[in-house]
């Protein structure tokens, strides 16, 4: 009924915990061109799926995935721990290292070693095309 409506499914719509779910997520993204997902609260499940399947999925749909962690506000005493958590998620996406835990979980996860172009889309380029005013705000903050 609303072909131009953009939908962003939080937590990859909880379809990232099994390989069969990733296949269904491929179906959803392939069928609905305005359907996007974010990675918030998903990193702790990456150890449950086939590494190559997850990496291929991230590359194949990199123009429809947004980075997220599911954290909104922090108290000062939480800052150090949160920085470590963010660092782990970056290492999972950017390296091929074994990373001890994601953002919330502590199971070891093999890094996906995603290409730079894919990382740029996931980290910020997809958000720039979806959220009005974000590009101007990023420029104000000193990002080109």
Coordinates of N, CA, C and O in Angstrom, one line a residue:
X1 N 0.8 -1.2 0.0 CA 0.0 0.0 0.0 C 0.8 1.3 0.0 O 0.4 2.3 -0.4
X2 N 2.1 1.2 0.5 CA 2.9 2.4 0.6 C 4.3 2.1 0.0 O 5.3 1.9 0.7
X3 N 4.4 2.0 -1.3 CA 5.6 1.6 -2.0 C 6.8 2.5 -1.7 O 8.0 2.0 -1.9
X4 N 6.6 3.7 -1.3 CA 7.7 4.6 -1.1 C 8.2 4.7 0.4 O 9.1 5.4 0.7
X5 N 7.4 4.0 1.2 CA 7.8 4.1 2.7 C 9.1 3.3 2.9 O 9.3 2.2 2.5
X6 N 10.0 4.0 3.6 CA 11.2 3.3 4.0 C 11.0 2.7 5.4 O 10.5 3.4 6.3
X7 N 11.5 1.5 5.6 CA 11.4 0.8 6.9 C 12.8 0.4 7.3 O 13.5 -0.2 6.5
X8 N 13.1 0.7 8.5 CA 14.4 0.2 9.1 C 14.1 -0.7 10.2 O 13.5 -0.3 11.2
X9 N 14.4 -2.0 10.0 CA 14.1 -3.0 11.1 C 15.3 -3.0 12.1 O 16.4 -3.4 11.7
X10 N 15.0 -2.6 13.3 CA 16.0 -2.7 14.3 C 16.4 -4.1 14.6 O 15.7 -5.1 14.4
X11 N 17.7 -4.3 14.9 CA 18.3 -5.6 15.3 C 18.2 -6.6 14.2 O 18.0 -7.8 14.4
X12 N 18.3 -6.1 12.9 CA 18.2 -7.0 11.8 C 16.9 -7.8 11.8 O 16.8 -8.9 11.3
X13 N 15.9 -7.2 12.4 CA 14.6 -7.8 12.5 C 14.7 -9.2 13.3 O 13.9 -10.0 13.1
X14 N 15.7 -9.3 14.1 CA 16.1 -10.5 14.8 C 16.2 -11.7 13.9 O 15.9 -12.9 14.2
X15 N 16.7 -11.5 12.7 CA 16.9 -12.5 11.7 C 18.4 -12.7 11.4 O 18.8 -12.9 10.3
X16 N 19.2 -12.7 12.4 CA 20.6 -12.9 12.2 C 21.2 -13.9 13.1 O 22.4 -14.1 13.3
X17 N 20.4 -14.7 13.8 CA 20.8 -15.7 14.8 C 21.0 -17.1 14.2 O 21.6 -18.0 14.9
X18 N 20.5 -17.3 13.0 CA 20.7 -18.6 12.3 C 20.9 -18.4 10.8 O 20.4 -17.4 10.3
X19 N 21.6 -19.3 10.2 CA 21.8 -19.2 8.7 C 20.5 -19.2 8.0 O 20.3 -18.4 7.0
X20 N 19.5 -19.9 8.4 CA 18.2 -19.9 7.7 C 17.5 -18.6 7.8 O 16.8 -18.1 6.9
X21 N 17.7 -17.9 9.0 CA 17.2 -16.6 9.2 C 17.9 -15.6 8.2 O 17.2 -14.7 7.7
X22 N 19.2 -15.7 8.0 CA 19.9 -14.8 7.1 C 19.3 -15.0 5.7 O 19.2 -14.0 5.0
X23 N 19.0 -16.2 5.3 CA 18.4 -16.5 4.0 C 17.1 -15.7 3.9 O 16.7 -15.2 2.9
X24 N 16.3 -15.8 5.0 CA 15.0 -15.1 5.0 C 15.2 -13.6 4.9 O 14.5 -12.8 4.2
X25 N 16.2 -13.1 5.6 CA 16.6 -11.7 5.5 C 17.0 -11.3 4.1 O 16.6 -10.2 3.6
X26 N 17.7 -12.1 3.4 CA 18.0 -11.9 2.0 C 16.7 -11.8 1.2 O 16.6 -10.9 0.3
X27 N 15.8 -12.7 1.5 CA 14.5 -12.6 0.7 C 13.8 -11.3 1.0 O 13.3 -10.6 0.1
X28 N 13.8 -10.8 2.2 CA 13.1 -9.6 2.6 C 13.8 -8.4 1.9 O 13.1 -7.5 1.3
X29 N 15.1 -8.3 2.0 CA 15.8 -7.2 1.3 C 15.7 -7.3 -0.2 O 15.7 -6.2 -0.8
X30 N 15.7 -8.5 -0.7 CA 15.6 -8.6 -2.2 C 14.2 -8.3 -2.7 O 14.0 -7.9 -3.8
X31 N 13.2 -8.5 -1.9 CA 11.8 -8.3 -2.2 C 11.3 -6.8 -2.0 O 10.6 -6.3 -2.8
X32 N 11.8 -6.2 -1.0 CA 11.3 -4.9 -0.6 C 12.5 -3.9 -0.7 O 13.3 -3.8 0.2
X33 N 12.5 -3.1 -1.7 CA 13.7 -2.2 -2.0 C 13.8 -1.1 -1.0 O 14.9 -0.5 -0.9
X34 N 12.8 -0.8 -0.2 CA 12.9 0.3 0.8 C 13.0 -0.3 2.2 O 12.8 0.4 3.2
X35 N 13.4 -1.6 2.3 CA 13.6 -2.2 3.6 C 15.1 -2.2 4.0 O 15.9 -2.6 3.2
X36 N 15.4 -1.7 5.2 CA 16.7 -1.6 5.7 C 16.8 -2.3 7.0 O 15.8 -2.5 7.7
X37 N 18.0 -2.7 7.5 CA 18.2 -3.2 8.8 C 19.3 -2.5 9.5 O 20.2 -2.0 8.8
X38 N 19.3 -2.5 10.8 CA 20.5 -2.1 11.6 C 21.1 -3.2 12.3 O 20.4 -4.3 12.5
X39 N 22.3 -3.1 12.8 CA 23.0 -4.1 13.4 C 22.9 -4.0 15.0 O 23.5 -4.9 15.7
X40 N 22.1 -3.1 15.5 CA 22.0 -3.0 16.9 C 21.7 -4.3 17.6 O 20.8 -5.0 17.1
X41 N 22.3 -4.6 18.7 CA 22.0 -5.8 19.5 C 22.2 -7.1 18.7 O 21.5 -8.1 19.1
X42 N 23.0 -7.1 17.7 CA 23.1 -8.4 16.9 C 24.5 -9.0 17.1 O 24.7 -10.2 16.8
X43 N 25.5 -8.2 17.4 CA 26.9 -8.7 17.4 C 27.1 -10.0 18.3 O 27.9 -10.8 17.9
X44 N 26.4 -10.1 19.3 CA 26.5 -11.3 20.2 C 26.0 -12.6 19.6 O 26.1 -13.6 20.2
X45 N 25.3 -12.5 18.4 CA 24.8 -13.7 17.8 C 25.7 -14.1 16.6 O 25.4 -15.2 16.0
X46 N 26.6 -13.3 16.2 CA 27.4 -13.6 15.0 C 28.2 -15.0 15.1 O 28.4 -15.6 14.1
X47 N 28.5 -15.4 16.3 CA 29.2 -16.7 16.5 C 28.3 -17.9 16.2 O 28.7 -19.0 16.0
X48 N 26.9 -17.7 16.1 CA 26.0 -18.7 15.9 C 25.8 -19.1 14.4 O 25.2 -20.1 14.1
X49 N 26.3 -18.2 13.5 CA 26.0 -18.4 12.1 C 27.4 -18.7 11.3 O 28.4 -18.4 11.8
X50 N 27.2 -19.2 10.1 CA 28.4 -19.5 9.3 C 29.1 -18.2 9.0 O 28.5 -17.3 8.4
X51 N 30.4 -18.1 9.3 CA 31.2 -16.9 9.1 C 31.1 -16.4 7.6 O 30.8 -15.2 7.4
X52 N 31.3 -17.3 6.7 CA 31.3 -16.9 5.2 C 29.9 -16.4 4.8 O 29.8 -15.4 4.1
X53 N 28.9 -17.1 5.3 CA 27.5 -16.7 5.0 C 27.2 -15.3 5.5 O 26.7 -14.4 4.8
X54 N 27.6 -15.0 6.7 CA 27.4 -13.7 7.3 C 28.2 -12.6 6.6 O 27.6 -11.5 6.2
X55 N 29.4 -12.9 6.3 CA 30.3 -11.9 5.5 C 29.7 -11.7 4.2 O 29.6 -10.5 3.7
X56 N 29.3 -12.7 3.4 CA 28.7 -12.5 2.1 C 27.4 -11.7 2.2 O 27.2 -10.8 1.3
X57 N 26.6 -12.0 3.2 CA 25.4 -11.2 3.4 C 25.7 -9.7 3.6 O 25.1 -8.8 3.0
X58 N 26.7 -9.4 4.5 CA 27.0 -8.0 4.7 C 27.5 -7.3 3.5 O 27.2 -6.1 3.3
X59 N 28.3 -8.0 2.7 CA 28.8 -7.4 1.4 C 27.6 -7.2 0.4 O 27.5 -6.2 -0.2
X60 N 26.8 -8.3 0.3 CA 25.8 -8.3 -0.7 C 24.7 -7.2 -0.5 O 24.3 -6.5 -1.4
X61 N 24.4 -7.0 0.8 CA 23.4 -6.0 1.1 C 24.0 -4.8 1.9 O 23.3 -4.1 2.7
X62 N 25.2 -4.4 1.6 CA 25.9 -3.4 2.4 C 25.2 -2.0 2.2 O 25.3 -1.1 3.0
X63 N 24.4 -1.9 1.1 CA 23.7 -0.6 0.9 C 22.4 -0.5 1.6 O 21.7 0.5 1.5
X64 N 22.1 -1.6 2.4 CA 20.8 -1.6 3.2 C 21.0 -1.9 4.6 O 20.1 -2.2 5.3
X65 N 22.3 -1.9 5.1 CA 22.6 -2.2 6.5 C 23.1 -0.9 7.2 O 24.0 -0.2 6.6
X66 N 22.7 -0.7 8.4 CA 23.2 0.5 9.2 C 23.8 0.0 10.5 O 23.3 -1.0 11.1
X67 N 24.9 0.6 10.8 CA 25.6 0.3 12.1 C 24.7 0.8 13.3 O 24.1 1.9 13.2
X68 N 24.7 0.0 14.3 CA 24.0 0.4 15.5 C 24.4 -0.5 16.7 O 25.0 -1.5 16.4
X69 N 24.2 0.0 17.9 CA 24.6 -0.8 19.1 C 23.5 -0.9 20.1 O 23.6 -1.7 21.0
X70 N 22.4 -0.2 20.0 CA 21.3 -0.3 21.0 C 21.7 0.4 22.3 O 21.2 0.0 23.3
X71 N 22.5 1.4 22.3 CA 22.8 2.2 23.5 C 22.4 3.6 23.2 O 22.7 4.2 22.2
X72 N 21.7 4.2 24.2 CA 21.2 5.6 24.0 C 21.9 6.6 24.9 O 22.5 7.5 24.5
X73 N 21.8 6.4 26.2 CA 22.4 7.3 27.1 C 23.3 6.5 28.1 O 23.2 5.3 28.3
X74 N 24.4 7.2 28.5 CA 25.4 6.6 29.4 C 25.6 7.5 30.6 O 25.6 8.8 30.4
X75 N 25.9 6.9 31.7 CA 26.4 7.6 32.8 C 28.0 7.6 32.7 O 28.5 6.8 32.1
X76 N 28.6 8.6 33.3 CA 30.1 8.7 33.3 C 30.8 7.4 33.6 O 31.7 7.0 33.0
X77 N 30.3 6.7 34.6 CA 30.9 5.5 35.1 C 30.8 4.3 34.1 O 31.5 3.3 34.2
X78 N 30.0 4.5 33.1 CA 29.8 3.4 32.1 C 30.7 3.7 30.8 O 30.8 2.8 30.0
X79 N 31.3 4.8 30.8 CA 32.0 5.2 29.5 C 33.1 4.3 29.1 O 33.2 3.9 28.0
X80 N 34.0 3.9 30.1 CA 35.1 3.1 29.7 C 34.7 1.7 29.2 O 35.2 1.2 28.2
X81 N 33.7 1.1 29.9 CA 33.2 -0.2 29.4 C 32.5 -0.1 28.1 O 32.7 -1.0 27.2
X82 N 31.8 1.0 27.8 CA 31.2 1.2 26.5 C 32.1 1.4 25.4 O 32.0 0.9 24.3
X83 N 33.2 2.1 25.7 CA 34.3 2.3 24.7 C 34.8 0.9 24.3 O 35.1 0.7 23.1
X84 N 35.1 0.1 25.2 CA 35.6 -1.3 24.9 C 34.6 -2.0 24.1 O 34.9 -2.7 23.1
X85 N 33.3 -1.9 24.4 CA 32.2 -2.6 23.6 C 32.2 -2.1 22.2 O 32.1 -2.9 21.2
X86 N 32.2 -0.8 22.0 CA 32.3 -0.3 20.6 C 33.5 -0.8 19.9 O 33.4 -1.2 18.7
X87 N 34.6 -0.8 20.5 CA 35.9 -1.2 19.9 C 35.7 -2.7 19.4 O 36.2 -3.0 18.3
X88 N 35.1 -3.5 20.2 CA 34.9 -4.9 19.8 C 34.0 -5.0 18.5 O 34.3 -5.8 17.6
X89 N 33.0 -4.2 18.4 CA 32.1 -4.2 17.2 C 32.9 -3.8 16.0 O 32.7 -4.3 14.9
X90 N 33.7 -2.7 16.2 CA 34.5 -2.3 15.0 C 35.5 -3.4 14.6 O 35.7 -3.6 13.4
X91 N 36.1 -4.0 15.6 CA 37.1 -5.1 15.2 C 36.3 -6.3 14.5 O 36.9 -6.9 13.6
X92 N 35.1 -6.6 15.0 CA 34.4 -7.6 14.3 C 34.1 -7.3 12.8 O 34.2 -8.1 12.0
X93 N 33.8 -6.1 12.6 CA 33.5 -5.7 11.2 C 34.7 -5.4 10.4 O 34.7 -5.7 9.2
X94 N 35.8 -4.9 11.0 CA 36.9 -4.4 10.2 C 38.1 -5.4 10.1 O 39.0 -5.2 9.2
X95 N 38.2 -6.4 11.0 CA 39.4 -7.3 11.0 C 39.0 -8.7 10.8 O 37.8 -9.0 10.8
X96 N 40.0 -9.6 10.7 CA 39.7 -11.0 10.7 C 40.2 -11.7 12.0 O 40.3 -12.9 12.1
X97 N 40.4 -10.9 13.0 CA 40.8 -11.4 14.3 C 39.6 -12.1 15.0 O 38.5 -11.9 14.7
X98 N 40.0 -13.0 16.0 CA 39.0 -13.5 16.9 C 38.8 -12.4 18.0 O 39.7 -12.0 18.6
X99 N 37.6 -12.0 18.1 CA 37.2 -10.9 19.0 C 36.4 -11.6 20.2 O 35.5 -12.3 20.0
X100 N 36.9 -11.3 21.4 CA 36.2 -11.8 22.6 C 35.0 -11.0 22.9 O 35.0 -10.1 23.7
X101 N 33.9 -11.5 22.3 CA 32.6 -10.9 22.6 C 32.2 -9.8 21.6 O 33.0 -9.2 20.9
X102 N 30.9 -9.5 21.6 CA 30.4 -8.4 20.7 C 30.1 -7.2 21.6 O 30.9 -6.8 22.4
X103 N 28.9 -6.7 21.5 CA 28.6 -5.5 22.3 C 28.0 -6.0 23.7 O 28.4 -5.5 24.7
X104 N 27.1 -6.9 23.6 CA 26.4 -7.4 24.9 C 26.9 -8.8 25.3 O 27.0 -9.0 26.5
X105 N 27.2 -9.7 24.4 CA 27.6 -11.0 24.7 C 29.1 -11.1 24.8 O 29.9 -10.2 24.5
X106 N 29.6 -12.3 25.3 CA 31.0 -12.5 25.4 C 31.5 -13.7 24.6 O 32.7 -14.1 24.8
X107 N 30.7 -14.3 23.7 CA 31.2 -15.4 22.9 C 32.2 -14.9 21.9 O 32.0 -13.8 21.3
X108 N 33.3 -15.6 21.7 CA 34.3 -15.2 20.7 C 33.7 -15.2 19.3 O 32.9 -16.1 18.9
X109 N 34.0 -14.2 18.5 CA 33.5 -14.0 17.2 C 34.7 -13.7 16.2 O 35.5 -12.9 16.5
X110 N 34.7 -14.4 15.1 CA 35.7 -14.2 14.1 C 35.3 -13.0 13.3 O 34.2 -12.8 12.8
X111 N 36.3 -12.0 13.2 CA 36.0 -10.8 12.5 C 35.7 -11.0 11.0 O 36.1 -12.0 10.4
X112 N 34.9 -10.1 10.4 CA 34.4 -10.3 9.1 C 35.3 -9.7 8.0 O 35.2 -10.0 6.9
X113 N 36.2 -8.8 8.5 CA 37.2 -8.2 7.6 C 36.5 -7.6 6.3 O 36.9 -7.9 5.2
X114 N 35.5 -6.8 6.5 CA 34.7 -6.2 5.4 C 35.5 -5.2 4.7 O 36.3 -4.4 5.3
X115 N 35.3 -5.1 3.4 CA 36.1 -4.1 2.6 C 35.7 -2.7 3.0 O 34.6 -2.4 3.5
X116 N 36.6 -1.7 2.8 CA 36.4 -0.3 3.2 C 35.1 0.2 2.7 O 34.4 0.9 3.4
X117 N 34.8 0.0 1.4 CA 33.6 0.5 0.8 C 32.3 0.0 1.5 O 31.4 0.8 1.7
X118 N 32.3 -1.2 1.9 CA 31.2 -1.8 2.7 C 31.1 -1.1 4.1 O 30.0 -0.8 4.5
X119 N 32.2 -1.0 4.7 CA 32.3 -0.4 6.0 C 31.7 1.1 6.0 O 30.9 1.5 6.9
X120 N 32.1 1.8 5.0 CA 31.7 3.2 4.9 C 30.1 3.3 4.7 O 29.5 4.1 5.3
X121 N 29.6 2.4 3.9 CA 28.1 2.3 3.8 C 27.5 2.0 5.1 O 26.5 2.7 5.5
X122 N 27.9 1.0 5.8 CA 27.3 0.5 7.0 C 27.5 1.6 8.1 O 26.5 1.8 8.9
X123 N 28.7 2.1 8.2 CA 28.9 3.1 9.3 C 28.2 4.4 9.1 O 27.7 5.0 10.1
X124 N 28.1 5.0 7.9 CA 27.5 6.3 7.8 C 26.9 6.6 6.4 O 25.9 7.3 6.4
X125 N 27.3 6.1 5.3 CA 26.7 6.5 4.0 C 25.2 6.1 3.9 O 24.5 6.9 3.4
X126 N 24.9 5.0 4.4 CA 23.4 4.6 4.3 C 22.6 5.5 5.2 O 21.5 5.9 4.8
X127 N 23.1 5.9 6.4 CA 22.4 6.8 7.2 C 22.2 8.2 6.6 O 21.2 8.8 6.7
X128 N 23.2 8.6 5.9 CA 23.2 9.9 5.2 C 22.1 10.0 4.2 O 21.4 11.0 4.0
X129 N 21.8 8.9 3.5 CA 20.8 8.9 2.5 C 19.4 8.7 3.0 O 18.4 9.0 2.4
X130 N 19.3 8.2 4.3 CA 18.0 7.9 4.9 C 17.5 9.0 5.8 O 16.3 9.2 5.9
X131 N 18.4 9.7 6.5 CA 17.9 10.6 7.5 C 18.1 12.1 7.1 O 19.2 12.5 6.9
X132 N 17.0 12.8 6.8 CA 17.1 14.2 6.4 C 17.8 15.0 7.4 O 17.6 14.9 8.6
X133 N 18.7 15.9 6.9 CA 19.4 16.8 7.8 C 20.7 16.2 8.4 O 21.5 17.0 8.9
X134 N 20.9 14.9 8.3 CA 22.1 14.3 8.9 C 23.4 14.8 8.2 O 24.3 15.1 8.8
X135 N 23.3 15.0 6.9 CA 24.5 15.4 6.1 C 24.9 16.8 6.6 O 26.1 17.1 6.8
X136 N 24.0 17.7 6.7 CA 24.3 19.1 7.2 C 24.8 19.1 8.6 O 25.8 19.8 8.9
X137 N 24.3 18.2 9.4 CA 24.8 18.2 10.8 C 26.2 17.6 10.9 O 27.0 18.1 11.7
X138 N 26.5 16.6 10.0 CA 27.8 16.0 10.0 C 28.8 17.1 9.5 O 29.9 17.2 10.0
X139 N 28.4 17.9 8.6 CA 29.3 19.0 8.1 C 29.6 20.0 9.2 O 30.7 20.4 9.4
X140 N 28.5 20.3 9.9 CA 28.7 21.2 11.1 C 29.7 20.7 12.1 O 30.4 21.4 12.7
X141 N 29.7 19.4 12.3 CA 30.6 18.7 13.2 C 32.0 18.6 12.7 O 32.9 18.1 13.4
X142 N 32.2 18.9 11.4 CA 33.6 18.8 10.8 C 33.8 17.7 10.0 O 35.0 17.4 9.5
X143 N 32.8 16.8 9.7 CA 33.0 15.7 8.8 C 32.6 16.1 7.4 O 31.7 16.8 7.1
X144 N 33.5 15.7 6.4 CA 33.2 16.0 5.0 C 32.3 14.9 4.4 O 32.7 13.9 4.1

